[in-house]
mmCIF file of C-alpha atoms in Angstrom:
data_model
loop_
_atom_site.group_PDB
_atom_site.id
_atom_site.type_symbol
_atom_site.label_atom_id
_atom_site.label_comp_id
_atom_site.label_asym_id
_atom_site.label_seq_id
_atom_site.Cartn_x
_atom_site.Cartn_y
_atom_site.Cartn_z
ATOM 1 C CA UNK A 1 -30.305 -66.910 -72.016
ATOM 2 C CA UNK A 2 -33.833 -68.493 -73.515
ATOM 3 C CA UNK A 3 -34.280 -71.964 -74.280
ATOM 4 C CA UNK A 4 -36.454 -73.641 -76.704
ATOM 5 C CA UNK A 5 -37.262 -77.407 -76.815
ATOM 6 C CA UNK A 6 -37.774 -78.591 -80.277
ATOM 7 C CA UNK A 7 -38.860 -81.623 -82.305
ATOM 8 C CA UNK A 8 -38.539 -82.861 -85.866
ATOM 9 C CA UNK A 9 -41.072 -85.278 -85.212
ATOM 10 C CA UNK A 10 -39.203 -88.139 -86.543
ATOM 11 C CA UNK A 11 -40.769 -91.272 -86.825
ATOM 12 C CA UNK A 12 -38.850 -94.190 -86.716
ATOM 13 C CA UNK A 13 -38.477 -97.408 -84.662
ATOM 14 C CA UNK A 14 -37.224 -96.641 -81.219
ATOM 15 C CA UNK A 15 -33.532 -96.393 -81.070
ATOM 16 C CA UNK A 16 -33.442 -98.611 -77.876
ATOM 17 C CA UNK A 17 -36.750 -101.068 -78.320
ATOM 18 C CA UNK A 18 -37.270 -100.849 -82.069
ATOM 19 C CA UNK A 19 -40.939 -99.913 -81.490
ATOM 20 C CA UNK A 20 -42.556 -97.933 -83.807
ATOM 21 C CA UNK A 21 -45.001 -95.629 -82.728
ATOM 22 C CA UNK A 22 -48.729 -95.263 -83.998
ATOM 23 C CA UNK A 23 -48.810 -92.173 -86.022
ATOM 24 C CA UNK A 24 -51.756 -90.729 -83.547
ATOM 25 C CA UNK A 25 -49.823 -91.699 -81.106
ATOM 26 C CA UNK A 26 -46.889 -89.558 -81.718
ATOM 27 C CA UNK A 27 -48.672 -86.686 -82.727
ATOM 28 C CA UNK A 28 -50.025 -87.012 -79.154
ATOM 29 C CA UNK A 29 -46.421 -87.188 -77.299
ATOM 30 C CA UNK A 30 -45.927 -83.793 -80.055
ATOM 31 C CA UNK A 31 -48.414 -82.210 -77.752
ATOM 32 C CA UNK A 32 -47.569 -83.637 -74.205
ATOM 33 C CA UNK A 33 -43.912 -82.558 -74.754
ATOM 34 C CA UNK A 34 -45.043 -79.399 -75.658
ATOM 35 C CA UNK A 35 -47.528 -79.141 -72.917
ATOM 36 C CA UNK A 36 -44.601 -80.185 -70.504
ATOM 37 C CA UNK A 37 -42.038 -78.138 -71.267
ATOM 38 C CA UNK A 38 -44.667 -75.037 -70.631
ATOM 39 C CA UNK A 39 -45.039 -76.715 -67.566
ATOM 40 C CA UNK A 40 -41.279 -76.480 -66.591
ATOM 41 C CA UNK A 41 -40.985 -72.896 -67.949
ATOM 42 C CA UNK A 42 -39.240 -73.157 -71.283
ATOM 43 C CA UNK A 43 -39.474 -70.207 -73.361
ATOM 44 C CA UNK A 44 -40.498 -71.424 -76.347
ATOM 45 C CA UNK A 45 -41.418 -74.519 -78.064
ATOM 46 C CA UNK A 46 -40.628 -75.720 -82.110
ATOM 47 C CA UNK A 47 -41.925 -77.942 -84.472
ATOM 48 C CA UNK A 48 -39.786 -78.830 -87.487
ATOM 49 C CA UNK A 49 -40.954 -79.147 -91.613
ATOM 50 C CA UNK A 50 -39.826 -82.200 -93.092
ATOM 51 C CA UNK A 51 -41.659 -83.878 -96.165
ATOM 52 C CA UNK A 52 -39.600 -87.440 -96.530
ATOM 53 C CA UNK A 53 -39.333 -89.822 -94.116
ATOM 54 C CA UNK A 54 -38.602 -90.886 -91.146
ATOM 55 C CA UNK A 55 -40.478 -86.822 -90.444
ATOM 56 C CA UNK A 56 -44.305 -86.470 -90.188
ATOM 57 C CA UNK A 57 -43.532 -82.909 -89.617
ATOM 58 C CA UNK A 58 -44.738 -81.745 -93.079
ATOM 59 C CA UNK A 59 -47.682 -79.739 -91.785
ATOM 60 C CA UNK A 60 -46.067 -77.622 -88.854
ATOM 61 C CA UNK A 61 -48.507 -75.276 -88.890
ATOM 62 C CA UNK A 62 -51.616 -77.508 -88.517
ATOM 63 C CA UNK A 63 -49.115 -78.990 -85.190
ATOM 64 C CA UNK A 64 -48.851 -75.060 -83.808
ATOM 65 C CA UNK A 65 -52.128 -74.043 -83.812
ATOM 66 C CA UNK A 66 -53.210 -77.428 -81.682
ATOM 67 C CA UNK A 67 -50.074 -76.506 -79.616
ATOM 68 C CA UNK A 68 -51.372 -72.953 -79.110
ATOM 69 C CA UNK A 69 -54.808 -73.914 -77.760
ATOM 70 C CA UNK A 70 -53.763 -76.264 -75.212
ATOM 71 C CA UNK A 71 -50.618 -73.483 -74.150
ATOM 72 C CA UNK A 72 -50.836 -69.720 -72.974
ATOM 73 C CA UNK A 73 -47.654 -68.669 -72.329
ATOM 74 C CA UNK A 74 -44.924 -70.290 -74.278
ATOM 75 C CA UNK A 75 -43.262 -68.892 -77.490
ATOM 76 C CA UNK A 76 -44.377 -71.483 -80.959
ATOM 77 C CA UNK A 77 -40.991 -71.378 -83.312
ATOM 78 C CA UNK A 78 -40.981 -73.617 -86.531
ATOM 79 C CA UNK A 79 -37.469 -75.226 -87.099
ATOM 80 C CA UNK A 80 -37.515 -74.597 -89.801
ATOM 81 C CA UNK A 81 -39.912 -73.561 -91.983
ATOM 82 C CA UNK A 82 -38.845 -74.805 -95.759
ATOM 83 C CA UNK A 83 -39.667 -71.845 -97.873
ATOM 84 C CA UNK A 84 -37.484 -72.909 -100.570
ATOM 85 C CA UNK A 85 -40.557 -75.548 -101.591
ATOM 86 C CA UNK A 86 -43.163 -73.277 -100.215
ATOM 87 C CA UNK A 87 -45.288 -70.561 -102.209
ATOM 88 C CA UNK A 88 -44.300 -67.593 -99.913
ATOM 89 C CA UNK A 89 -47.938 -66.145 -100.240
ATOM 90 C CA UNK A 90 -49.839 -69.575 -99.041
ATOM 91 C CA UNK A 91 -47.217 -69.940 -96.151
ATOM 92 C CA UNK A 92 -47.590 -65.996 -94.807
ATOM 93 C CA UNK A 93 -51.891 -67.252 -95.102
ATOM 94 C CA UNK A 94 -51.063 -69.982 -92.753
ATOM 95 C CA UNK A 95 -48.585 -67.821 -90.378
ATOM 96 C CA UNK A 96 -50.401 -64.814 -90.531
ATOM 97 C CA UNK A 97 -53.465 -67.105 -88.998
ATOM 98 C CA UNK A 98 -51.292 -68.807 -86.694
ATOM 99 C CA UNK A 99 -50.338 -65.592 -85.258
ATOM 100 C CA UNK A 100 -53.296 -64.604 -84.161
ATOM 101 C CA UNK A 101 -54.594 -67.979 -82.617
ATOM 102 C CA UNK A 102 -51.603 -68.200 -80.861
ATOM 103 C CA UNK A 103 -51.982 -64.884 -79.135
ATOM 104 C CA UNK A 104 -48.888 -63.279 -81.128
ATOM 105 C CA UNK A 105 -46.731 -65.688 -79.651
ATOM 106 C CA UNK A 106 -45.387 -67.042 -83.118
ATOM 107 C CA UNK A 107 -42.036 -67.331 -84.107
ATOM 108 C CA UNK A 108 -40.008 -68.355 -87.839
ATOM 109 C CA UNK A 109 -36.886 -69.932 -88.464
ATOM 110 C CA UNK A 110 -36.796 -70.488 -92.077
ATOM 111 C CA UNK A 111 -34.099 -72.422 -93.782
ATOM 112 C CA UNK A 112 -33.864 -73.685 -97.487
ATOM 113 C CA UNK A 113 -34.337 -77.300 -96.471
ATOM 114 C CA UNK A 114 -32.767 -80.532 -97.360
ATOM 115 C CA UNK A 115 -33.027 -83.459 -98.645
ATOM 116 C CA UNK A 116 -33.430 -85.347 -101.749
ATOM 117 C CA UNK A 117 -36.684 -86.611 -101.496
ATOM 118 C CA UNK A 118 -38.433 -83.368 -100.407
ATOM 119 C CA UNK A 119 -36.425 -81.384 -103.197
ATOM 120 C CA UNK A 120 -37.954 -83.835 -106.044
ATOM 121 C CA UNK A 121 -41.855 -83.629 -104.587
ATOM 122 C CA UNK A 122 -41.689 -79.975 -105.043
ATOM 123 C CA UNK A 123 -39.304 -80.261 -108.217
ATOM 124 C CA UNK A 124 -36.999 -78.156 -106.496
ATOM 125 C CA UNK A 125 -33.101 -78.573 -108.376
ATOM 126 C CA UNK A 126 -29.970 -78.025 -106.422
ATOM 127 C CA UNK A 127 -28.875 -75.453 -108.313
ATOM 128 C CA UNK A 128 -32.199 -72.782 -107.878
ATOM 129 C CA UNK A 129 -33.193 -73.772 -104.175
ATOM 130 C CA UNK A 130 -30.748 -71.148 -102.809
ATOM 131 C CA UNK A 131 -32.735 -68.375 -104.874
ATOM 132 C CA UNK A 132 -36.329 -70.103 -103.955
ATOM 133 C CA UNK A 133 -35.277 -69.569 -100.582
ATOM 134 C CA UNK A 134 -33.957 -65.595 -100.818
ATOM 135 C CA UNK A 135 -37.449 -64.539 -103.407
ATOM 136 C CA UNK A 136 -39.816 -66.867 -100.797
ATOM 137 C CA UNK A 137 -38.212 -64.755 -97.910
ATOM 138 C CA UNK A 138 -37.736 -61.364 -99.632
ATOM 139 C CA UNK A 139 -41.975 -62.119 -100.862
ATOM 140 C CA UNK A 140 -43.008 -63.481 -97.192
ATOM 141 C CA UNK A 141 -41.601 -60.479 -95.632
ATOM 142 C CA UNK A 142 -42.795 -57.552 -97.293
ATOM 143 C CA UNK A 143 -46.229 -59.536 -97.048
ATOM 144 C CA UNK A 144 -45.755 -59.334 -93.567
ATOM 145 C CA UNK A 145 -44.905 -55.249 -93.723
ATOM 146 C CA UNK A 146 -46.934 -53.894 -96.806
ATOM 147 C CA UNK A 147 -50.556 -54.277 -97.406
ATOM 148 C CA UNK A 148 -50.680 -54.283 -101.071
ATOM 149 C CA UNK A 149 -47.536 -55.623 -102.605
ATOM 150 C CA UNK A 150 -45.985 -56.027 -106.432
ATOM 151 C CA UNK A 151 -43.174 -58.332 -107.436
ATOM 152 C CA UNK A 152 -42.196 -59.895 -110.216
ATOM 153 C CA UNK A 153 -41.364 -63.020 -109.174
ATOM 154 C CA UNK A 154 -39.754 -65.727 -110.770
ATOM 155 C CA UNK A 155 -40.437 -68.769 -109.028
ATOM 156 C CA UNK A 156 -44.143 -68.360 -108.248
ATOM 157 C CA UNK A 157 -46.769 -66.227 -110.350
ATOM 158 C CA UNK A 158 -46.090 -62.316 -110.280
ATOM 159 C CA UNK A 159 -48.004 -60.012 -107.776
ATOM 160 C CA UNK A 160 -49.865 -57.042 -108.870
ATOM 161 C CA UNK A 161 -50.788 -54.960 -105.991
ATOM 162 C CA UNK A 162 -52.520 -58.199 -104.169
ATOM 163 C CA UNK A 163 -53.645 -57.846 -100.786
ATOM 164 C CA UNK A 164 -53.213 -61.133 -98.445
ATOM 165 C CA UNK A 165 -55.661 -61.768 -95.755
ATOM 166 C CA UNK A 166 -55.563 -62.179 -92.640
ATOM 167 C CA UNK A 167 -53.664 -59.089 -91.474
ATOM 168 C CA UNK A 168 -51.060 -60.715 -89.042
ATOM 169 C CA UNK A 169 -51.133 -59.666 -85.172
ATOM 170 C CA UNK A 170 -47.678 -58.904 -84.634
ATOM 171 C CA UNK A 171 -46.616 -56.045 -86.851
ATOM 172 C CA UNK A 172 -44.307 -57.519 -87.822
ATOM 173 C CA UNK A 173 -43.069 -61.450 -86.669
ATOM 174 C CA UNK A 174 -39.589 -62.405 -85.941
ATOM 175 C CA UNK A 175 -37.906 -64.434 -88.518
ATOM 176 C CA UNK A 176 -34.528 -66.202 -87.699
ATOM 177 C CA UNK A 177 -32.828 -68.005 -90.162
ATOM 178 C CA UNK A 178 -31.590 -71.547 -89.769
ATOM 179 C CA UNK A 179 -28.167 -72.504 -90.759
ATOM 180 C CA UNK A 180 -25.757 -75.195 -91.044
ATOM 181 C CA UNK A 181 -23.332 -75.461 -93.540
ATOM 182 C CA UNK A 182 -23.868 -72.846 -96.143
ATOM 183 C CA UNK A 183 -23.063 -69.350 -96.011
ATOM 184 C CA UNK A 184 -26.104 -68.684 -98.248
ATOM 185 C CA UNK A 185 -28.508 -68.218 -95.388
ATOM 186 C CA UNK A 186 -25.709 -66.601 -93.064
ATOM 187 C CA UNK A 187 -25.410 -63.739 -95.750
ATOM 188 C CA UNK A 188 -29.315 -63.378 -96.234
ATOM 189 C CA UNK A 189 -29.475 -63.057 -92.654
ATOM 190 C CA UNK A 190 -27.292 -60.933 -91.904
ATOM 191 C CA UNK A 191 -28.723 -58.540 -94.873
ATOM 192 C CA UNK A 192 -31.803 -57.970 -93.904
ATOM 193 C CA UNK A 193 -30.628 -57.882 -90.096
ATOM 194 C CA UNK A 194 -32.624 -60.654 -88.748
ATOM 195 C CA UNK A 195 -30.877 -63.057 -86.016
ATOM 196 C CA UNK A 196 -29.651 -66.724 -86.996
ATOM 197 C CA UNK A 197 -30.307 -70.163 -85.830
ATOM 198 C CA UNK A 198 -27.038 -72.518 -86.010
ATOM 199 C CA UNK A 199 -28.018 -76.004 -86.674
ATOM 200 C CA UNK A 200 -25.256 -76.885 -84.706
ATOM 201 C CA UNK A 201 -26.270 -80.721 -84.607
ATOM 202 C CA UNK A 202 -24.220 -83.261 -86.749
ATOM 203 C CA UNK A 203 -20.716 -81.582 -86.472
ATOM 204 C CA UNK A 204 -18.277 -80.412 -83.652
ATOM 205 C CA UNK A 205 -18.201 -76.874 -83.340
ATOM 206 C CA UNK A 206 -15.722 -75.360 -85.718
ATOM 207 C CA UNK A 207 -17.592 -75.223 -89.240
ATOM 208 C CA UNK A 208 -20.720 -73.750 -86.867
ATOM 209 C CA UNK A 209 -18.269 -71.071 -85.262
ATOM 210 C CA UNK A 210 -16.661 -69.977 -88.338
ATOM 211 C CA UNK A 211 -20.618 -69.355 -90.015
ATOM 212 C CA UNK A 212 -21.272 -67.747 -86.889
ATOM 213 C CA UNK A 213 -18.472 -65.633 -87.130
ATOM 214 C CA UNK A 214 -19.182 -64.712 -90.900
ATOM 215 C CA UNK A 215 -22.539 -63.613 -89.671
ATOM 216 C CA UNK A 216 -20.987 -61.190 -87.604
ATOM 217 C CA UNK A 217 -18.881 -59.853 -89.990
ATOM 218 C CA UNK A 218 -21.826 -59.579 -92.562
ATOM 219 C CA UNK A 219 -23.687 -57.690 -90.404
ATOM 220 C CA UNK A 220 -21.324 -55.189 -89.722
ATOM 221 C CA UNK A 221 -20.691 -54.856 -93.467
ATOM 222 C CA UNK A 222 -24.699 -54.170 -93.986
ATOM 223 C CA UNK A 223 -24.265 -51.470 -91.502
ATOM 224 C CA UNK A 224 -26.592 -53.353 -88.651
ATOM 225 C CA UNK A 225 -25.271 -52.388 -85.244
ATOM 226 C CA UNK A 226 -23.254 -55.301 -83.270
ATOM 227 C CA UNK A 227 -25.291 -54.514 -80.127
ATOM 228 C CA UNK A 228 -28.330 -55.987 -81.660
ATOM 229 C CA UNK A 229 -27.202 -59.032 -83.099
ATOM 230 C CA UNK A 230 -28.995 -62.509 -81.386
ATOM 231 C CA UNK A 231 -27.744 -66.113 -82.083
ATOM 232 C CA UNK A 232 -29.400 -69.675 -81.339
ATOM 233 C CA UNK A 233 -27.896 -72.867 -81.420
ATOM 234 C CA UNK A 234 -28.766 -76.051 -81.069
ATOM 235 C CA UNK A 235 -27.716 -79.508 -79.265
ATOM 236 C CA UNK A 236 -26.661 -82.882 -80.672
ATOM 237 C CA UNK A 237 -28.442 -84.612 -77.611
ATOM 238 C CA UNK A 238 -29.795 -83.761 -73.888
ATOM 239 C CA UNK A 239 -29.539 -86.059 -70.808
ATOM 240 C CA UNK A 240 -28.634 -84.454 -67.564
ATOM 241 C CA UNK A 241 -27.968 -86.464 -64.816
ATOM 242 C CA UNK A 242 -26.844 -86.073 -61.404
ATOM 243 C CA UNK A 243 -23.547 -87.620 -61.728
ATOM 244 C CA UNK A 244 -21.360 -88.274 -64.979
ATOM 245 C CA UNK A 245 -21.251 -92.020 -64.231
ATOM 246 C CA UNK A 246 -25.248 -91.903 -64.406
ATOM 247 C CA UNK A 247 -25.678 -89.539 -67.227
ATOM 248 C CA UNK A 248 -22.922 -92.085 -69.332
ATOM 249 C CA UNK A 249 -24.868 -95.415 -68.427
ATOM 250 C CA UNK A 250 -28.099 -94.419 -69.415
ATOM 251 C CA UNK A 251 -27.534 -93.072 -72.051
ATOM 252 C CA UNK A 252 -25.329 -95.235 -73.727
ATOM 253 C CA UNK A 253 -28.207 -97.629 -75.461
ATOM 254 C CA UNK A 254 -29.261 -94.237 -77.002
ATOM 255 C CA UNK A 255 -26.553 -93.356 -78.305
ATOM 256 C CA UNK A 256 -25.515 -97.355 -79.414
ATOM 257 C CA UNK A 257 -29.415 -97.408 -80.966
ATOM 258 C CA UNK A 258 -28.787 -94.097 -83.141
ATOM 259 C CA UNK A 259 -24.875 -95.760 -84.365
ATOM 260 C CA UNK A 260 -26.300 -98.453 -85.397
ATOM 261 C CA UNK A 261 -29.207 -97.035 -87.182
ATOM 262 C CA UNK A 262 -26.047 -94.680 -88.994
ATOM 263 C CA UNK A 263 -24.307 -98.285 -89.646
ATOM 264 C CA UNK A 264 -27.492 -99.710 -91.253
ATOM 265 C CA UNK A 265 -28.153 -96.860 -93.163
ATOM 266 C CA UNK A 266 -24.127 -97.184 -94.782
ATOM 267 C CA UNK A 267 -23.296 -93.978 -92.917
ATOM 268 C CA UNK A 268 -19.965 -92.989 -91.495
ATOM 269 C CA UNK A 269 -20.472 -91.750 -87.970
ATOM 270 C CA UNK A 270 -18.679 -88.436 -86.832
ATOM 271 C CA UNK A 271 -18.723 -89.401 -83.853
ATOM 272 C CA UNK A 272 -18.009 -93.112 -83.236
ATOM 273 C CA UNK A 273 -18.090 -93.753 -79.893
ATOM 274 C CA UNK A 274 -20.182 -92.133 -76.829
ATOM 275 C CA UNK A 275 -17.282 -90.646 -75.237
ATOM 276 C CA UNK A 276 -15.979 -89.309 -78.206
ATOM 277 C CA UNK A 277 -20.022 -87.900 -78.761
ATOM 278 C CA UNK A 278 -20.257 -86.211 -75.288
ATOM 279 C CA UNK A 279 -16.880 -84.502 -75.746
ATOM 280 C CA UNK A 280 -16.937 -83.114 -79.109
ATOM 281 C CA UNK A 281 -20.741 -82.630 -80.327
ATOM 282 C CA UNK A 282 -23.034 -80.436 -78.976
ATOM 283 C CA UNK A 283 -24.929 -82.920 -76.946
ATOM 284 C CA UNK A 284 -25.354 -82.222 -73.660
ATOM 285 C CA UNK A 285 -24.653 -85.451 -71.218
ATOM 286 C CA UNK A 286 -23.792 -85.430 -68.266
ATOM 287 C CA UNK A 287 -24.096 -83.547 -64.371
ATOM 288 C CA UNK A 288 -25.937 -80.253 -63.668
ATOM 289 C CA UNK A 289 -22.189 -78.812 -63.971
ATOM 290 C CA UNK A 290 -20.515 -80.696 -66.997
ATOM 291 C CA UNK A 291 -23.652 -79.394 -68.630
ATOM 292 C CA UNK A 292 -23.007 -75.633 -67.841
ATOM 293 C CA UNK A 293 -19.473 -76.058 -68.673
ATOM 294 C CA UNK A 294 -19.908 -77.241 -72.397
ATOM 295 C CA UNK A 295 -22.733 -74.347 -73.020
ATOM 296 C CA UNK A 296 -20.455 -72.081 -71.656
ATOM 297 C CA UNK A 297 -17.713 -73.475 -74.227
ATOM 298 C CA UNK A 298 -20.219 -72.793 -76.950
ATOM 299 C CA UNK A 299 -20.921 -69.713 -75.610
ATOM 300 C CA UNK A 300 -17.272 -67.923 -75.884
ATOM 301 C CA UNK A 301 -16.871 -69.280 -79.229
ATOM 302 C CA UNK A 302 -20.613 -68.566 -80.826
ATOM 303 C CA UNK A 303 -22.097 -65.818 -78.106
ATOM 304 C CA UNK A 304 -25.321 -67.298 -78.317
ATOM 305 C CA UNK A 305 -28.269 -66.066 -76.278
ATOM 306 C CA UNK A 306 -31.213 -69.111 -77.172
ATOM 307 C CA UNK A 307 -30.339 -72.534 -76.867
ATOM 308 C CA UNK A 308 -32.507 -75.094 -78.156
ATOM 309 C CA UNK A 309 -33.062 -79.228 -76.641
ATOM 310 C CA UNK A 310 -34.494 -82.284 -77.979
ATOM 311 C CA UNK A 311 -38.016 -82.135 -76.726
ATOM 312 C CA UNK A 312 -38.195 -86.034 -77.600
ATOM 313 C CA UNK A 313 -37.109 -88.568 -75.524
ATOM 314 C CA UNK A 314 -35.164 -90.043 -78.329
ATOM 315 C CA UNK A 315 -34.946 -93.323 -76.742
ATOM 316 C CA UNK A 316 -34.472 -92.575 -73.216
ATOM 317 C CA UNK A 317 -37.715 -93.800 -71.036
ATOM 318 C CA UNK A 318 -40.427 -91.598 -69.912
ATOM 319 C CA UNK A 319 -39.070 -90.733 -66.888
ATOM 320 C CA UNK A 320 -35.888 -90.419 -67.172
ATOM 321 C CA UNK A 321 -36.519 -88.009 -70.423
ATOM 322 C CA UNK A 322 -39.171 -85.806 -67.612
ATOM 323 C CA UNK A 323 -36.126 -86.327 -64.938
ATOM 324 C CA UNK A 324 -33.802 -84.827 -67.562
ATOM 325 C CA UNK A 325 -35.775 -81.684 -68.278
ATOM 326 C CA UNK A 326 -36.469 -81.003 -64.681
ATOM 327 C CA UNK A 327 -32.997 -80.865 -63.419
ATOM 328 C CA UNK A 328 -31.682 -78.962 -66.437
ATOM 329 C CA UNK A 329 -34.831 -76.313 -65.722
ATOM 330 C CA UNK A 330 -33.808 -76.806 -61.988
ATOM 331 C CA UNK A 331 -29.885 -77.207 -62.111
ATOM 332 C CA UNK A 332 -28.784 -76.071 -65.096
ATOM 333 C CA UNK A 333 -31.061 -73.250 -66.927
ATOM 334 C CA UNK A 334 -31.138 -70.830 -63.790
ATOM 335 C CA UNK A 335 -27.294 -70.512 -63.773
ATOM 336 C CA UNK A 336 -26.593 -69.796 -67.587
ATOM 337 C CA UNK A 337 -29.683 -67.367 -67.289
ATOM 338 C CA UNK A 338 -27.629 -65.404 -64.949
ATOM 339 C CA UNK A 339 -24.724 -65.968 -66.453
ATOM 340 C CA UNK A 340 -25.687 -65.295 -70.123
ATOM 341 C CA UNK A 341 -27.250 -62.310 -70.950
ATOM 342 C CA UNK A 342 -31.125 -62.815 -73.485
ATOM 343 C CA UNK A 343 -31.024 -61.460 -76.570
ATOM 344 C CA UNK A 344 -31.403 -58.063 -77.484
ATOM 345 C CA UNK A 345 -35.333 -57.765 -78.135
ATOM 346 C CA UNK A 346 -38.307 -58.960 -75.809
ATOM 347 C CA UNK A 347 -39.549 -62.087 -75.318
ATOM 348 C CA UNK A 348 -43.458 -62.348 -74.858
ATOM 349 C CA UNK A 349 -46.804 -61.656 -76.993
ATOM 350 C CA UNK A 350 -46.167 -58.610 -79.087
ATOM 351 C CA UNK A 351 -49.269 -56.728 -79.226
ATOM 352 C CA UNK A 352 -49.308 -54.861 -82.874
ATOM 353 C CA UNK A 353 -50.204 -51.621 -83.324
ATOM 354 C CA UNK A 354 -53.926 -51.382 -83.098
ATOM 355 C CA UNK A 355 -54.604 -54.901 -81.388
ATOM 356 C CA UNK A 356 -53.308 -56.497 -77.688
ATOM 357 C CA UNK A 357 -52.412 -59.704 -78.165
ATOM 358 C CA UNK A 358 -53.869 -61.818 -75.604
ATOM 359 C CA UNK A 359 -52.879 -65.403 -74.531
ATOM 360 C CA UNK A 360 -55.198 -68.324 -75.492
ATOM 361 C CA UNK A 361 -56.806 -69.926 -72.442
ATOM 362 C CA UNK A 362 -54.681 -73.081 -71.516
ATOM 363 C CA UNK A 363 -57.035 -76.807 -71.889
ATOM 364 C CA UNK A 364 -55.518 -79.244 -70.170
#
């Protein structure tokens, strides 16, 4: 099993001390958390797209490429990118790019988006995002393959034989795509044969499973062999403790901080109280052993082979968040790697076909 640790880069008062960041400043814990979980041997690292608030997330790109000159190893994912409100030719530029600073060590999820606010900056409508999403895709990725390409496009102007510069490095990226509650992206997914990304955040697990289990049948119908199917999922929550009693009591003011944001904001929590939270979400709180228990859970129902983390403290304090991370690397991410197998492709740079990718230098 690989695991990412990934941020939306929300920003919003604390949930426990109300304080509200600097926006420089939280940029800058972007980059430490990202330089920290290289440190403590994550696989990969991802930045979310979000154009309303509380995100600043809106340039994930811009946030990668910083990420990729301080880092050398570690995979760069965005989560996800939005290419629903995205013109599929500017956002290959920007990947394309990315790919090579980063040493071919990029990564897509893509996902329609969501969200009121973002959908009416880009004059994006309900009813056509689902087809933005499939033509951005279908455009992005024979960018990625072809190096002239024609399309008549409806949601962008038409392409007649263009040629898109920079050639990316790998030949070609990995796209997942993102879902949560639709089986729109399931179904383009499992088309194309590409691996999925459950959201897996706001609900317990049975809406996620049965996606996940469309997915599967999808793919079989496309003719895409079972063996090479991969899954990620996400968490609600992370704080790993060394006993249950500790793992409850601290974070209970993060999870009281978040309900009563949900309260103030007239929204019904799913999950009212904390024990209710820890045993039904995704979150992961608790001992080095509760915590490989629930994945495992997940695991028999979804089969998932990445699991992704908040790589924001999300109230907790500094050290407890870097106390978190270290005994999940230490305690909890050694067993499920044995236990759970990685998905079906490599994990690494991926040289292309005429060019070694090599790792940027790491600046501390």
């Amino acid at each position: 099993m690989r695991f990412l640790a990934i941020t939306l880069i929300v920003h919003a008062p604390d949930p426990v001390t109300g304080v509200v960041k600097p926006t420089g400043a939280r940029f800058r814990e972007v980059l430490d958390n990202a330089l920290l979980a290289e440190e403590l041997g994550f696989d990969g690292f991802g930045v979310g797209e979000r154009h309303e608030r509380p995100f600043i997330s809106s340039s994930p790109p811009v946030v990668l490429s910083h990420i990729a000159a301080l880092t050398s190893r570690i995979r760069l994912f965005t989560a996800v990118t939005t290419l629903s409100l995205l013109d599929p030719v500017r956002a290959f530029e920007d990947y394309a790019t990315l790919d090579h600073l980063s040493g071919g060590r990029l990564e897509l999820i893509i996902g329609k988006g969501n969200g009121t606010a973002q959908r009416d900056l880009f004059h994006v409508t309900p009813e056509d995002q689902w087809d933005r999403n499939a033509e951005g895709y279908e455009v992005f990725r024979r960018l990625w393959r072809e190096e002239r390409v024609t399309a008549d496009t409806r949601f962008r102007p038409p392409l007649k034989d263009a040629e898109v510069w920079p050639r990316p490095l790998q030949q070609p990226i990995r796209v997942w795509h993102g879902s949560a509650t639709s089986k729109e992206s399931v179904d383009l997914a499992a088309r194309y044969g590409d691996p999925l990304f459950s959201a897996n955040v706001t609900h317990p697990i049975e809406p996620y499973a049965e996606l996940i289990r469309h997915y599967r049948e999808r793919w079989e119908h496309h003719g895409h062999d079972p063996a090479d199917i991969a899954v990620g999922a996400g968490t609600a929550g992370l704080y790993v403790a060394r006993t249950s009693q500790e793992a409850l009591s601290g974070y209970r003011p993060v999870f009281e901080g978040h309900l009563a944001f949900q309260k103030r904001l007239g929204l019904e929590p799913v999950f009212p109280t904390l024990e209710d939270f820890v045993a039904r979400s995704s979150a992961l709180v608790g001992s080095p052993q509760q915590v490989i228990d629930k994945v495992h859970r997940y695991h028999e129902e979804f089969g998932h082979t990445v699991l992704h983390i908040h790589a924001d403290a999300s109230g907790l304090s500094g050290d407890r968040h870097r106390d978190s991370l270290e005994l999940f690397q230490s305690g909890v991410a050694p067993v499920l790697r044995r236990d759970i197998p990685d998905p079906p492709f490599p994990w690494g740079p991926a040289p292309s076909s005429s060019e070694p990718a090599r790792p940027s230098p790491a600046h501390r």
